[in-house]
Amino acid sequence: MREALDQWDFVIAAYALGVGGTLAMAGWAWAAMVRAERRRDAAKRK
Amino acid sequence: MHGFANPKRFLSLATWLTPLLLVGGLLIAGGALAWGLLFVPPDRLMGETVRILFLHVPAAWLGMGGWTAIAISSLAFLVWRHPLAALAARAAAVPGAAFTAICLATGSIWGRPTWGTWWVWDGRLTSMLVLLFLFFAYIALAQAAEREGVSERIPAIFGLLGAVNIPIINRSVVWWNSLHQPPSLTMGKSAIDAAFLVPLLFAVLGFSLLFGGVVLARMRALLADRQAEARLRRKAMEAPAFGQVRGVS
């Protein structure tokens, strides 16, 4: 018996993974940059 | 290029360019993905799964592009000693690894309904997996070099040597039998119908801008970390020793 594959399940899984991963990476890079620049500015003021 | 090796000049440019690339990239890539998901017709052979193309191909190009950026920056660091070149190489590593992982994951998901399997150990898939491991090794090596105060030349040499894998990935579908299709886009030639090609090119443009924005954000973060460390170290050196303040001999 052949298993029935719904092609949309694969499309949705790929998009969820790809878009989620990309957004997570961009958000992490931005947050790390803001945090590091705040730390540098605080060190300048000390 | 040499002019932007100056951290001050780099920061004056990167301050406005980083959000511009990130927001522009997100908008263009998001639009291209929506286009591919909602408005592109299903393919004659692959059916609806052809829509994975708009994520998989940009991710594959940027995975390879990430290592190419590491190799070029490493060469610039080794030859000209640009202070920002080693930083640029380090900054390209995480987004390069992320896009390589996305390429492998979306490719595997695409493989199941089209090839009937999640994975095959053929030239293209294996060399792409090797690229992911090279990224992990480079990230670990660069972090260790920073932590231990070892010369940045070691990760730079590794970055150059690892570039050997890029032409192998590119030619793997020509050199070896593979379930993976041969190159669809070559210089000036395309085997892809315009209905798929146009949104694909927009997706590549959007993800490339996003990649550039992430690399700039990483460079700014790494530079700010170094500047904060250097300032704190200088303050600690300038501060009088405990015994001198209290007059203890």
Tab-separated table of C-alpha atoms in Angstrom:
chain	number	residue	atom	x	y	z
A	1	MET	CA	0.000	0.000	0.000
A	2	ARG	CA	1.388	3.437	-0.918
A	3	GLU	CA	1.202	6.171	1.670
A	4	ALA	CA	-0.691	9.286	0.566
A	5	LEU	CA	1.457	12.416	0.650
A	6	ASP	CA	-0.097	15.861	0.730
A	7	GLN	CA	2.433	18.081	-1.058
A	8	TRP	CA	1.237	21.164	0.843
A	9	ASP	CA	2.362	19.609	4.153
A	10	PHE	CA	5.938	19.590	2.828
A	11	VAL	CA	5.664	23.132	1.447
A	12	ILE	CA	4.333	24.468	4.780
A	13	ALA	CA	7.009	22.606	6.779
A	14	ALA	CA	9.790	24.012	4.547
A	15	TYR	CA	8.432	27.569	4.743
A	16	ALA	CA	7.946	27.401	8.532
A	17	LEU	CA	11.505	26.184	8.989
A	18	GLY	CA	13.112	28.538	6.458
A	19	VAL	CA	11.198	31.696	7.398
A	20	GLY	CA	11.378	30.946	11.138
A	21	GLY	CA	15.116	30.278	10.961
A	22	THR	CA	15.812	33.401	8.927
A	23	LEU	CA	13.753	35.656	11.222
A	24	ALA	CA	15.338	34.141	14.339
A	25	MET	CA	18.832	34.730	12.928
A	26	ALA	CA	18.100	38.350	11.910
A	27	GLY	CA	16.466	39.092	15.289
A	28	TRP	CA	19.358	37.531	17.213
A	29	ALA	CA	21.973	39.470	15.174
A	30	TRP	CA	20.124	42.766	15.744
A	31	ALA	CA	19.613	42.158	19.500
A	32	ALA	CA	23.267	41.119	19.981
A	33	MET	CA	24.413	44.257	18.136
A	34	VAL	CA	22.226	46.585	20.240
A	35	ARG	CA	23.401	44.875	23.463
A	36	ALA	CA	27.093	45.091	22.499
A	37	GLU	CA	26.856	48.759	21.477
A	38	ARG	CA	25.065	49.616	24.756
A	39	ARG	CA	27.840	47.860	26.682
A	40	ARG	CA	30.508	49.790	24.744
A	41	ASP	CA	28.735	53.121	25.376
A	42	ALA	CA	28.417	52.280	29.093
A	43	ALA	CA	32.145	51.468	29.230
A	44	LYS	CA	32.896	54.840	27.584
A	45	ARG	CA	30.909	56.714	30.245
A	46	LYS	CA	32.610	54.936	33.203
B	1	MET	CA	37.940	48.882	-0.042
B	2	HIS	CA	41.029	49.976	1.907
B	3	GLY	CA	39.200	53.149	3.026
B	4	PHE	CA	36.549	51.114	4.858
B	5	ALA	CA	39.185	49.225	6.846
B	6	ASN	CA	39.059	52.188	9.223
B	7	PRO	CA	36.586	51.257	12.039
B	8	LYS	CA	35.282	54.845	12.340
B	9	ARG	CA	34.564	55.132	8.631
B	10	PHE	CA	33.034	51.641	8.650
B	11	LEU	CA	30.708	52.548	11.546
B	12	SER	CA	29.562	55.787	9.894
B	13	LEU	CA	28.485	53.709	6.877
B	14	ALA	CA	27.173	50.651	8.739
B	15	THR	CA	24.979	52.687	11.126
B	16	TRP	CA	22.476	53.559	8.405
B	17	LEU	CA	23.185	50.648	6.045
B	18	THR	CA	22.417	47.854	8.576
B	19	PRO	CA	18.700	48.666	9.158
B	20	LEU	CA	18.284	49.557	5.483
B	21	LEU	CA	19.584	46.147	4.331
B	22	LEU	CA	17.664	44.243	7.017
B	23	VAL	CA	14.308	45.953	6.405
B	24	GLY	CA	14.758	46.055	2.598
B	25	GLY	CA	15.814	42.398	2.563
B	26	LEU	CA	12.883	41.319	4.747
B	27	LEU	CA	10.382	43.177	2.549
B	28	ILE	CA	11.760	41.895	-0.777
B	29	ALA	CA	12.304	38.312	0.461
B	30	GLY	CA	8.874	38.298	2.155
B	31	GLY	CA	7.216	39.588	-1.031
B	32	ALA	CA	9.024	37.017	-3.186
B	33	LEU	CA	8.060	34.157	-0.844
B	34	ALA	CA	4.414	35.300	-0.796
B	35	TRP	CA	4.536	35.484	-4.605
B	36	GLY	CA	6.000	31.978	-4.808
B	37	LEU	CA	3.597	30.542	-2.265
B	38	LEU	CA	0.356	32.098	-3.492
B	39	PHE	CA	0.639	33.154	-7.146
B	40	VAL	CA	3.027	30.772	-8.916
B	41	PRO	CA	1.338	27.847	-10.744
B	42	PRO	CA	2.208	24.257	-9.705
B	43	ASP	CA	4.999	22.646	-11.737
B	44	ARG	CA	4.181	19.965	-14.321
B	45	LEU	CA	6.429	17.381	-12.623
B	46	MET	CA	6.994	18.560	-9.055
B	47	GLY	CA	3.485	19.886	-8.435
B	48	GLU	CA	3.022	22.206	-5.449
B	49	THR	CA	6.430	21.330	-3.956
B	50	VAL	CA	8.099	23.564	-6.558
B	51	ARG	CA	7.337	26.447	-4.139
B	52	ILE	CA	10.179	25.219	-1.888
B	53	LEU	CA	12.508	26.441	-4.677
B	54	PHE	CA	12.122	30.067	-3.494
B	55	LEU	CA	13.631	29.224	-0.099
B	56	HIS	CA	15.980	26.385	-0.969
B	57	VAL	CA	17.912	28.045	-3.817
B	58	PRO	CA	18.639	31.407	-2.071
B	59	ALA	CA	19.672	29.465	1.063
B	60	ALA	CA	22.060	27.287	-0.995
B	61	TRP	CA	23.617	30.311	-2.731
B	62	LEU	CA	24.039	32.190	0.529
B	63	GLY	CA	25.520	29.165	2.276
B	64	MET	CA	28.204	29.029	-0.426
B	65	GLY	CA	28.330	32.843	-0.542
B	66	GLY	CA	28.955	32.898	3.214
B	67	TRP	CA	32.073	30.765	2.861
B	68	THR	CA	33.219	32.750	-0.176
B	69	ALA	CA	32.930	35.896	1.980
B	70	ILE	CA	34.998	34.184	4.707
B	71	ALA	CA	37.676	33.215	2.153
B	72	ILE	CA	37.880	36.700	0.573
B	73	SER	CA	37.965	38.445	3.971
B	74	SER	CA	40.580	35.980	5.234
B	75	LEU	CA	42.745	36.668	2.176
B	76	ALA	CA	42.382	40.438	2.729
B	77	PHE	CA	43.377	39.935	6.375
B	78	LEU	CA	46.407	37.776	5.554
B	79	VAL	CA	47.638	40.027	2.710
B	80	TRP	CA	46.789	43.569	3.838
B	81	ARG	CA	46.251	43.085	7.588
B	82	HIS	CA	42.986	44.991	7.403
B	83	PRO	CA	41.733	45.269	10.989
B	84	LEU	CA	38.131	44.733	9.893
B	85	ALA	CA	38.786	41.882	7.464
B	86	ALA	CA	39.110	39.212	10.187
B	87	LEU	CA	35.986	40.646	11.801
B	88	ALA	CA	34.081	40.455	8.490
B	89	ALA	CA	35.074	36.786	8.108
B	90	ARG	CA	33.839	35.985	11.616
B	91	ALA	CA	30.622	37.937	10.994
B	92	ALA	CA	29.800	35.949	7.842
B	93	ALA	CA	30.177	32.573	9.604
B	94	VAL	CA	26.904	32.392	11.594
B	95	PRO	CA	24.569	33.574	8.789
B	96	GLY	CA	26.459	31.320	6.355
B	97	ALA	CA	25.973	28.327	8.664
B	98	ALA	CA	22.298	29.226	9.207
B	99	PHE	CA	21.582	29.408	5.463
B	100	THR	CA	23.476	26.145	4.845
B	101	ALA	CA	21.356	24.454	7.534
B	102	ILE	CA	18.163	25.929	5.995
B	103	CYS	CA	19.280	24.684	2.562
B	104	LEU	CA	19.877	21.151	3.884
B	105	ALA	CA	16.596	21.067	5.845
B	106	THR	CA	14.404	22.443	3.036
B	107	GLY	CA	16.188	20.185	0.529
B	108	SER	CA	15.494	17.161	2.692
B	109	ILE	CA	11.817	18.147	3.053
B	110	TRP	CA	11.650	18.665	-0.732
B	111	GLY	CA	13.370	15.318	-1.394
B	112	ARG	CA	10.760	13.203	0.380
B	113	PRO	CA	7.808	13.878	-2.012
B	114	THR	CA	9.946	14.285	-5.189
B	115	TRP	CA	12.680	11.612	-4.789
B	116	GLY	CA	10.889	9.384	-2.272
B	117	THR	CA	13.647	9.811	0.328
B	118	TRP	CA	14.733	12.388	2.908
B	119	TRP	CA	18.449	11.931	2.240
B	120	VAL	CA	20.969	10.318	-0.109
B	121	TRP	CA	24.743	10.282	0.330
B	122	ASP	CA	25.450	11.745	-3.105
B	123	GLY	CA	28.009	14.379	-4.091
B	124	ARG	CA	25.783	17.465	-3.772
B	125	LEU	CA	24.136	16.664	-0.435
B	126	THR	CA	27.308	15.326	1.153
B	127	SER	CA	29.484	18.278	0.071
B	128	MET	CA	26.803	20.678	1.390
B	129	LEU	CA	26.797	18.808	4.722
B	130	VAL	CA	30.609	19.079	4.778
B	131	LEU	CA	30.184	22.866	4.281
B	132	LEU	CA	27.945	23.012	7.388
B	133	PHE	CA	30.595	21.173	9.440
B	134	LEU	CA	33.288	23.521	8.065
B	135	PHE	CA	31.197	26.486	9.290
B	136	PHE	CA	30.902	24.905	12.770
B	137	ALA	CA	34.665	24.276	12.859
B	138	TYR	CA	35.430	27.841	11.712
B	139	ILE	CA	33.105	29.358	14.356
B	140	ALA	CA	34.707	27.236	17.107
B	141	LEU	CA	38.222	28.060	15.879
B	142	ALA	CA	37.556	31.820	15.651
B	143	GLN	CA	35.968	31.872	19.129
B	144	ALA	CA	38.884	29.914	20.600
B	145	ALA	CA	41.411	32.253	18.910
B	146	GLU	CA	39.630	35.286	20.412
B	147	ARG	CA	39.323	33.715	23.887
B	148	GLU	CA	42.883	32.415	24.087
B	149	GLY	CA	44.430	35.473	22.449
B	150	VAL	CA	45.882	33.290	19.673
B	151	SER	CA	46.690	34.852	16.276
B	152	GLU	CA	43.700	35.411	13.991
B	153	ARG	CA	45.834	34.008	11.178
B	154	ILE	CA	44.861	30.434	12.129
B	155	PRO	CA	41.095	30.820	11.431
B	156	ALA	CA	42.000	32.924	8.368
B	157	ILE	CA	44.131	30.097	6.912
B	158	PHE	CA	41.323	27.623	7.710
B	159	GLY	CA	38.870	29.965	5.937
B	160	LEU	CA	41.049	29.946	2.825
B	161	LEU	CA	41.600	26.169	2.834
B	162	GLY	CA	37.871	25.480	3.309
B	163	ALA	CA	37.119	27.365	0.083
B	164	VAL	CA	38.235	24.231	-1.801
B	165	ASN	CA	34.788	22.797	-0.995
B	166	ILE	CA	32.900	25.559	-2.894
B	167	PRO	CA	33.784	24.449	-6.471
B	168	ILE	CA	33.217	20.837	-5.358
B	169	ILE	CA	29.645	21.707	-4.294
B	170	ASN	CA	29.107	23.662	-7.513
B	171	ARG	CA	30.354	20.905	-9.866
B	172	SER	CA	29.167	17.894	-7.806
B	173	VAL	CA	26.010	17.375	-9.908
B	174	VAL	CA	28.130	17.356	-13.078
B	175	TRP	CA	30.984	15.159	-11.798
B	176	TRP	CA	28.904	12.459	-10.052
B	177	ASN	CA	25.563	10.696	-10.607
B	178	SER	CA	23.003	12.275	-8.344
B	179	LEU	CA	19.287	12.411	-7.636
B	180	HIS	CA	19.803	16.184	-7.522
B	181	GLN	CA	19.065	17.930	-10.797
B	182	PRO	CA	21.925	19.449	-12.841
B	183	PRO	CA	22.449	23.250	-12.677
B	184	SER	CA	19.306	25.100	-13.846
B	185	LEU	CA	20.932	28.525	-13.866
B	186	THR	CA	24.289	29.084	-15.508
B	187	MET	CA	25.953	32.238	-16.844
B	188	GLY	CA	23.416	33.774	-19.250
B	189	LYS	CA	21.295	30.589	-19.486
B	190	SER	CA	18.246	29.426	-17.586
B	191	ALA	CA	16.289	26.169	-17.749
B	192	ILE	CA	13.629	27.664	-15.458
B	193	ASP	CA	10.365	29.051	-16.841
B	194	ALA	CA	9.885	32.822	-16.351
B	195	ALA	CA	6.884	32.162	-14.060
B	196	PHE	CA	9.335	30.657	-11.524
B	197	LEU	CA	12.496	32.528	-12.488
B	198	VAL	CA	11.287	36.086	-11.758
B	199	PRO	CA	10.114	35.449	-8.151
B	200	LEU	CA	13.237	33.310	-7.638
B	201	LEU	CA	15.502	36.221	-8.620
B	202	PHE	CA	13.582	38.524	-6.257
B	203	ALA	CA	13.943	35.946	-3.467
B	204	VAL	CA	17.705	35.735	-4.096
B	205	LEU	CA	17.956	39.551	-4.046
B	206	GLY	CA	15.903	39.851	-0.825
B	207	PHE	CA	17.775	37.109	1.039
B	208	SER	CA	21.126	38.528	-0.154
B	209	LEU	CA	20.252	41.977	1.244
B	210	LEU	CA	19.152	40.325	4.488
B	211	PHE	CA	22.430	38.383	4.603
B	212	GLY	CA	24.364	41.644	4.125
B	213	GLY	CA	22.377	43.285	6.933
B	214	VAL	CA	23.058	40.374	9.316
B	215	VAL	CA	26.786	40.419	8.472
B	216	LEU	CA	26.955	44.171	9.168
B	217	ALA	CA	25.037	43.730	12.455
B	218	ARG	CA	27.461	40.941	13.496
B	219	MET	CA	30.470	43.103	12.552
B	220	ARG	CA	29.107	46.000	14.625
B	221	ALA	CA	28.491	43.662	17.584
B	222	LEU	CA	31.987	42.131	17.398
B	223	LEU	CA	33.603	45.577	17.003
B	224	ALA	CA	31.622	47.021	19.951
B	225	ASP	CA	32.607	44.009	22.116
B	226	ARG	CA	36.285	44.579	21.327
B	227	GLN	CA	36.053	48.323	21.938
B	228	ALA	CA	34.299	47.766	25.311
B	229	GLU	CA	36.903	45.168	26.342
B	230	ALA	CA	39.780	47.451	25.324
B	231	ARG	CA	38.296	50.414	27.213
B	232	LEU	CA	37.678	48.384	30.396
B	233	ARG	CA	41.222	46.965	30.220
B	234	ARG	CA	42.675	50.469	29.777
B	235	LYS	CA	40.659	51.764	32.758
B	236	ALA	CA	41.889	48.861	34.876
B	237	MET	CA	45.518	49.662	33.925
B	238	GLU	CA	45.060	53.377	34.656
B	239	ALA	CA	43.429	52.803	38.070
B	240	PRO	CA	45.926	53.079	40.948
B	241	ALA	CA	46.766	49.847	42.713
B	242	PHE	CA	44.915	49.177	45.999
B	243	GLY	CA	48.030	49.542	48.122
B	244	GLN	CA	48.936	52.916	46.551
B	245	VAL	CA	45.503	54.424	47.324
B	246	ARG	CA	45.458	53.301	50.942
B	247	GLY	CA	49.145	54.061	51.515
B	248	VAL	CA	49.885	50.459	52.466
B	249	SER	CA	53.479	49.464	51.878
